[in-house]
Amino acid sequence: CSLRCRGGGSSTCSLRCRGGGSSTCSLRCRGGGSSTCSLRCRGGGRSTCSLRCRGGGSSTCSLRCRGGGRSTCSLRCRGGGSSTCSLRCRGGGSSTCSLRCRGGGSSTCSLRCRGGGSSTCSLRCRGGGSSTCSLRCRGGGSSTCSLRCRGGGRSTCSLRCRGGGSSTCSLRCRGGGSSTCSLRCRGGGSSTCSLDAGEGAVPHVP
């Protein structure tokens, strides 16, 4: 699923799931850093979900969807009332990856793929908004990946991992030279999720 929210504290969200359409949701959080959250959605199929989180900052969450089973997720928020969050859920093959970057221009990233553990990567971009990027990673198995992107701002990318084939991805960057990026890849069904604080907002590493 893909969850997009606007506003802090009590947010209005849009939840989109494969095989279950979309649903309008309400995300309510109490305490700074999204200590206790409740996600309520209207709609049938997999889009009827319940998200429950405990703990501040980096929370352990449980996402339950009708028709889509249950997935263990990690919710990380910056600011009070879940102002900027990143929701990552288990599910999918080795092409379901998570990319976290720090720094502008040439960034040091952490790429985590299912089936290949984690890898330390270097993301280099030319032009504002990640116009042309090259991702190089160290590590064996599916964590040895190659990311190629074309286009400015929101790029269409191709992520290729050893042992996991290829996947079509969407890379969104904030700031020139890809200072803060979010990589989303297809594959993994309804248990592959992402949570944004709003249109254009990008999950950031605390």
Tab-separated table of C-alpha atoms in Angstrom:
chain	number	residue	atom	x	y	z
A	1	CYS	CA	0.000	0.000	0.000
A	2	SER	CA	0.914	3.640	-0.400
A	3	LEU	CA	-0.194	6.106	2.274
A	4	ARG	CA	0.004	9.846	1.784
A	5	CYS	CA	-0.884	12.297	4.500
A	6	ARG	CA	-1.144	16.046	4.883
A	7	GLY	CA	-0.959	18.017	8.093
A	8	GLY	CA	0.427	17.228	11.529
A	9	GLY	CA	-1.301	15.558	14.443
A	10	SER	CA	-4.596	14.526	12.910
A	11	SER	CA	-3.913	14.030	9.227
A	12	THR	CA	-6.134	13.322	6.253
A	13	CYS	CA	-4.596	10.497	4.284
A	14	SER	CA	-5.049	8.611	1.067
A	15	LEU	CA	-4.347	4.895	1.169
A	16	ARG	CA	-3.866	3.052	-2.079
A	17	CYS	CA	-3.498	-0.696	-2.209
A	18	ARG	CA	-3.037	-3.107	-5.053
A	19	GLY	CA	-6.149	-5.150	-5.643
A	20	GLY	CA	-8.218	-3.011	-3.295
A	21	GLY	CA	-8.401	0.423	-4.876
A	22	SER	CA	-7.980	3.525	-2.746
A	23	SER	CA	-9.456	4.744	0.504
A	24	THR	CA	-9.653	8.001	2.441
A	25	CYS	CA	-8.086	7.610	5.855
A	26	SER	CA	-7.589	9.499	9.071
A	27	LEU	CA	-4.272	9.247	10.880
A	28	ARG	CA	-4.259	10.419	14.465
A	29	CYS	CA	-1.152	10.559	16.599
A	30	ARG	CA	-0.591	11.509	20.215
A	31	GLY	CA	2.727	12.705	21.539
A	32	GLY	CA	5.831	13.899	19.723
A	33	GLY	CA	7.307	11.644	17.095
A	34	SER	CA	4.069	9.730	16.573
A	35	SER	CA	4.096	7.837	19.881
A	36	THR	CA	0.611	6.362	19.510
A	37	CYS	CA	-1.118	6.284	16.142
A	38	SER	CA	-4.430	5.071	14.839
A	39	LEU	CA	-5.230	4.722	11.158
A	40	ARG	CA	-8.843	4.393	10.166
A	41	CYS	CA	-9.887	3.909	6.585
A	42	ARG	CA	-13.129	3.683	4.732
A	43	GLY	CA	-13.477	1.305	1.837
A	44	GLY	CA	-13.573	-2.393	1.103
A	45	GLY	CA	-10.985	-5.001	0.342
A	46	ARG	CA	-7.363	-4.424	1.239
A	47	SER	CA	-7.945	-0.697	1.614
A	48	THR	CA	-9.697	-1.275	4.941
A	49	CYS	CA	-6.690	-1.122	7.228
A	50	SER	CA	-5.797	-0.506	10.845
A	51	LEU	CA	-2.413	0.879	11.874
A	52	ARG	CA	-1.376	0.738	15.504
A	53	CYS	CA	1.940	2.035	16.784
A	54	ARG	CA	3.662	2.138	20.139
A	55	GLY	CA	6.812	3.945	21.168
A	56	GLY	CA	8.202	7.366	20.308
A	57	GLY	CA	10.433	8.314	17.429
A	58	SER	CA	10.992	4.988	15.751
A	59	SER	CA	7.854	2.997	16.459
A	60	THR	CA	6.973	-0.629	15.964
A	61	CYS	CA	3.661	-0.798	14.167
A	62	SER	CA	1.143	-3.373	13.140
A	63	LEU	CA	-0.714	-2.874	9.889
A	64	ARG	CA	-3.763	-5.031	9.397
A	65	CYS	CA	-5.636	-5.044	6.124
A	66	ARG	CA	-8.673	-7.037	5.156
A	67	GLY	CA	-7.829	-9.406	2.355
A	68	GLY	CA	-4.148	-8.524	2.649
A	69	GLY	CA	-3.106	-10.233	5.851
A	70	ARG	CA	-0.912	-8.585	8.424
A	71	SER	CA	2.455	-6.915	8.094
A	72	THR	CA	5.038	-5.725	10.604
A	73	CYS	CA	6.030	-2.149	9.878
A	74	SER	CA	8.453	0.480	11.081
A	75	LEU	CA	7.173	4.032	11.432
A	76	ARG	CA	9.681	6.823	11.854
A	77	CYS	CA	8.528	10.369	12.378
A	78	ARG	CA	10.180	13.747	12.674
A	79	GLY	CA	8.441	16.437	14.657
A	80	GLY	CA	5.413	16.277	16.907
A	81	GLY	CA	2.170	14.705	15.811
A	82	SER	CA	3.654	12.729	12.943
A	83	SER	CA	4.675	15.706	10.832
A	84	THR	CA	7.066	13.813	8.569
A	85	CYS	CA	6.914	10.042	8.589
A	86	SER	CA	8.242	7.023	6.787
A	87	LEU	CA	6.381	3.731	6.938
A	88	ARG	CA	8.193	0.655	5.758
A	89	CYS	CA	6.694	-2.795	5.693
A	90	ARG	CA	8.021	-6.253	5.050
A	91	GLY	CA	6.896	-7.996	1.929
A	92	GLY	CA	8.036	-8.715	-1.603
A	93	GLY	CA	11.134	-10.236	-3.110
A	94	SER	CA	14.625	-8.869	-3.395
A	95	SER	CA	13.438	-6.065	-5.671
A	96	THR	CA	11.539	-4.483	-2.774
A	97	CYS	CA	14.161	-2.083	-1.456
A	98	SER	CA	14.463	0.858	0.883
A	99	LEU	CA	16.917	3.685	0.177
A	100	ARG	CA	17.892	6.222	2.812
A	101	CYS	CA	20.304	9.036	2.048
A	102	ARG	CA	22.047	11.819	3.922
A	103	GLY	CA	23.930	14.769	2.492
A	104	GLY	CA	23.704	16.674	-0.780
A	105	GLY	CA	25.322	16.006	-4.128
A	106	SER	CA	27.252	12.839	-3.444
A	107	SER	CA	25.257	11.151	-0.698
A	108	THR	CA	26.002	8.243	1.583
A	109	CYS	CA	23.031	5.915	1.439
A	110	SER	CA	21.806	2.744	3.012
A	111	LEU	CA	20.056	0.313	0.702
A	112	ARG	CA	18.152	-2.500	2.295
A	113	CYS	CA	16.682	-5.281	0.212
A	114	ARG	CA	14.875	-8.401	1.256
A	115	GLY	CA	16.999	-11.446	0.577
A	116	GLY	CA	20.291	-9.572	0.588
A	117	GLY	CA	20.583	-7.739	3.883
A	118	SER	CA	21.845	-4.178	3.796
A	119	SER	CA	24.512	-2.375	1.826
A	120	THR	CA	26.351	0.932	2.056
A	121	CYS	CA	25.876	2.911	-1.118
A	122	SER	CA	27.010	6.068	-2.831
A	123	LEU	CA	24.414	8.115	-4.678
A	124	ARG	CA	25.747	10.693	-7.088
A	125	CYS	CA	23.470	13.079	-8.904
A	126	ARG	CA	23.999	15.826	-11.440
A	127	GLY	CA	21.595	18.719	-11.762
A	128	GLY	CA	18.862	19.862	-9.396
A	129	GLY	CA	16.245	17.383	-8.261
A	130	SER	CA	18.244	14.293	-9.176
A	131	SER	CA	18.249	14.731	-12.948
A	132	THR	CA	20.838	12.023	-13.583
A	133	CYS	CA	21.794	9.631	-10.807
A	134	SER	CA	24.120	6.722	-10.276
A	135	LEU	CA	23.807	4.383	-7.305
A	136	ARG	CA	26.705	2.128	-6.454
A	137	CYS	CA	26.507	-0.359	-3.641
A	138	ARG	CA	28.867	-2.743	-1.928
A	139	GLY	CA	27.692	-6.106	-0.771
A	140	GLY	CA	26.714	-9.495	-2.112
A	141	GLY	CA	23.471	-11.022	-3.243
A	142	SER	CA	20.467	-8.851	-3.930
A	143	SER	CA	22.042	-5.874	-2.168
A	144	THR	CA	24.400	-5.394	-5.121
A	145	CYS	CA	22.246	-3.041	-7.130
A	146	SER	CA	22.423	-0.541	-9.940
A	147	LEU	CA	20.093	2.453	-10.068
A	148	ARG	CA	19.725	4.473	-13.239
A	149	CYS	CA	17.495	7.505	-13.421
A	150	ARG	CA	16.497	10.007	-16.064
A	151	GLY	CA	14.449	13.152	-15.690
A	152	GLY	CA	14.404	15.979	-13.172
A	153	GLY	CA	12.538	16.244	-9.894
A	154	ARG	CA	10.529	13.076	-9.948
A	155	SER	CA	12.501	10.520	-11.912
A	156	THR	CA	11.624	7.185	-13.409
A	157	CYS	CA	14.336	4.774	-12.407
A	158	SER	CA	15.414	1.235	-13.049
A	159	LEU	CA	16.730	-0.717	-10.087
A	160	ARG	CA	18.548	-3.910	-10.892
A	161	CYS	CA	19.614	-6.292	-8.173
A	162	ARG	CA	21.545	-9.511	-8.431
A	163	GLY	CA	19.384	-12.458	-7.590
A	164	GLY	CA	16.211	-10.396	-7.732
A	165	GLY	CA	15.837	-9.336	-11.342
A	166	SER	CA	14.816	-5.778	-12.083
A	167	SER	CA	12.157	-3.440	-10.765
A	168	THR	CA	10.613	-0.178	-11.955
A	169	CYS	CA	11.076	2.517	-9.352
A	170	SER	CA	10.146	6.103	-8.647
A	171	LEU	CA	12.770	8.384	-7.126
A	172	ARG	CA	11.693	11.619	-5.471
A	173	CYS	CA	14.275	14.095	-4.310
A	174	ARG	CA	14.173	17.350	-2.385
A	175	GLY	CA	16.853	19.938	-3.000
A	176	GLY	CA	19.560	20.167	-5.638
A	177	GLY	CA	21.820	17.218	-6.183
A	178	SER	CA	19.505	14.740	-4.513
A	179	SER	CA	19.968	15.894	-0.918
A	180	THR	CA	17.075	13.849	0.460
A	181	CYS	CA	15.495	11.068	-1.574
A	182	SER	CA	12.775	8.469	-1.403
A	183	LEU	CA	12.940	5.373	-3.590
A	184	ARG	CA	9.826	3.379	-4.278
A	185	CYS	CA	9.808	0.159	-6.218
A	186	ARG	CA	7.048	-2.022	-7.541
A	187	GLY	CA	6.768	-5.518	-6.215
A	188	GLY	CA	5.572	-7.033	-2.965
A	189	GLY	CA	1.810	-6.716	-3.081
A	190	SER	CA	-0.231	-4.933	-0.422
A	191	SER	CA	2.375	-5.374	2.305
A	192	THR	CA	4.768	-2.974	0.568
A	193	CYS	CA	3.927	0.409	2.061
A	194	SER	CA	5.186	3.956	2.192
A	195	LEU	CA	4.027	6.873	4.311
A	196	ASP	CA	4.575	10.521	3.398
A	197	ALA	CA	3.634	13.664	5.252
A	198	GLY	CA	2.229	15.182	2.093
A	199	GLU	CA	2.638	15.661	-1.619
A	200	GLY	CA	6.288	16.209	-2.307
A	201	ALA	CA	7.305	15.404	1.229
A	202	VAL	CA	10.078	12.900	1.474
A	203	PRO	CA	10.794	10.461	4.309
A	204	HIS	CA	13.992	11.575	6.019
A	205	VAL	CA	16.395	9.710	8.238
A	206	PRO	CA	16.175	10.913	11.837
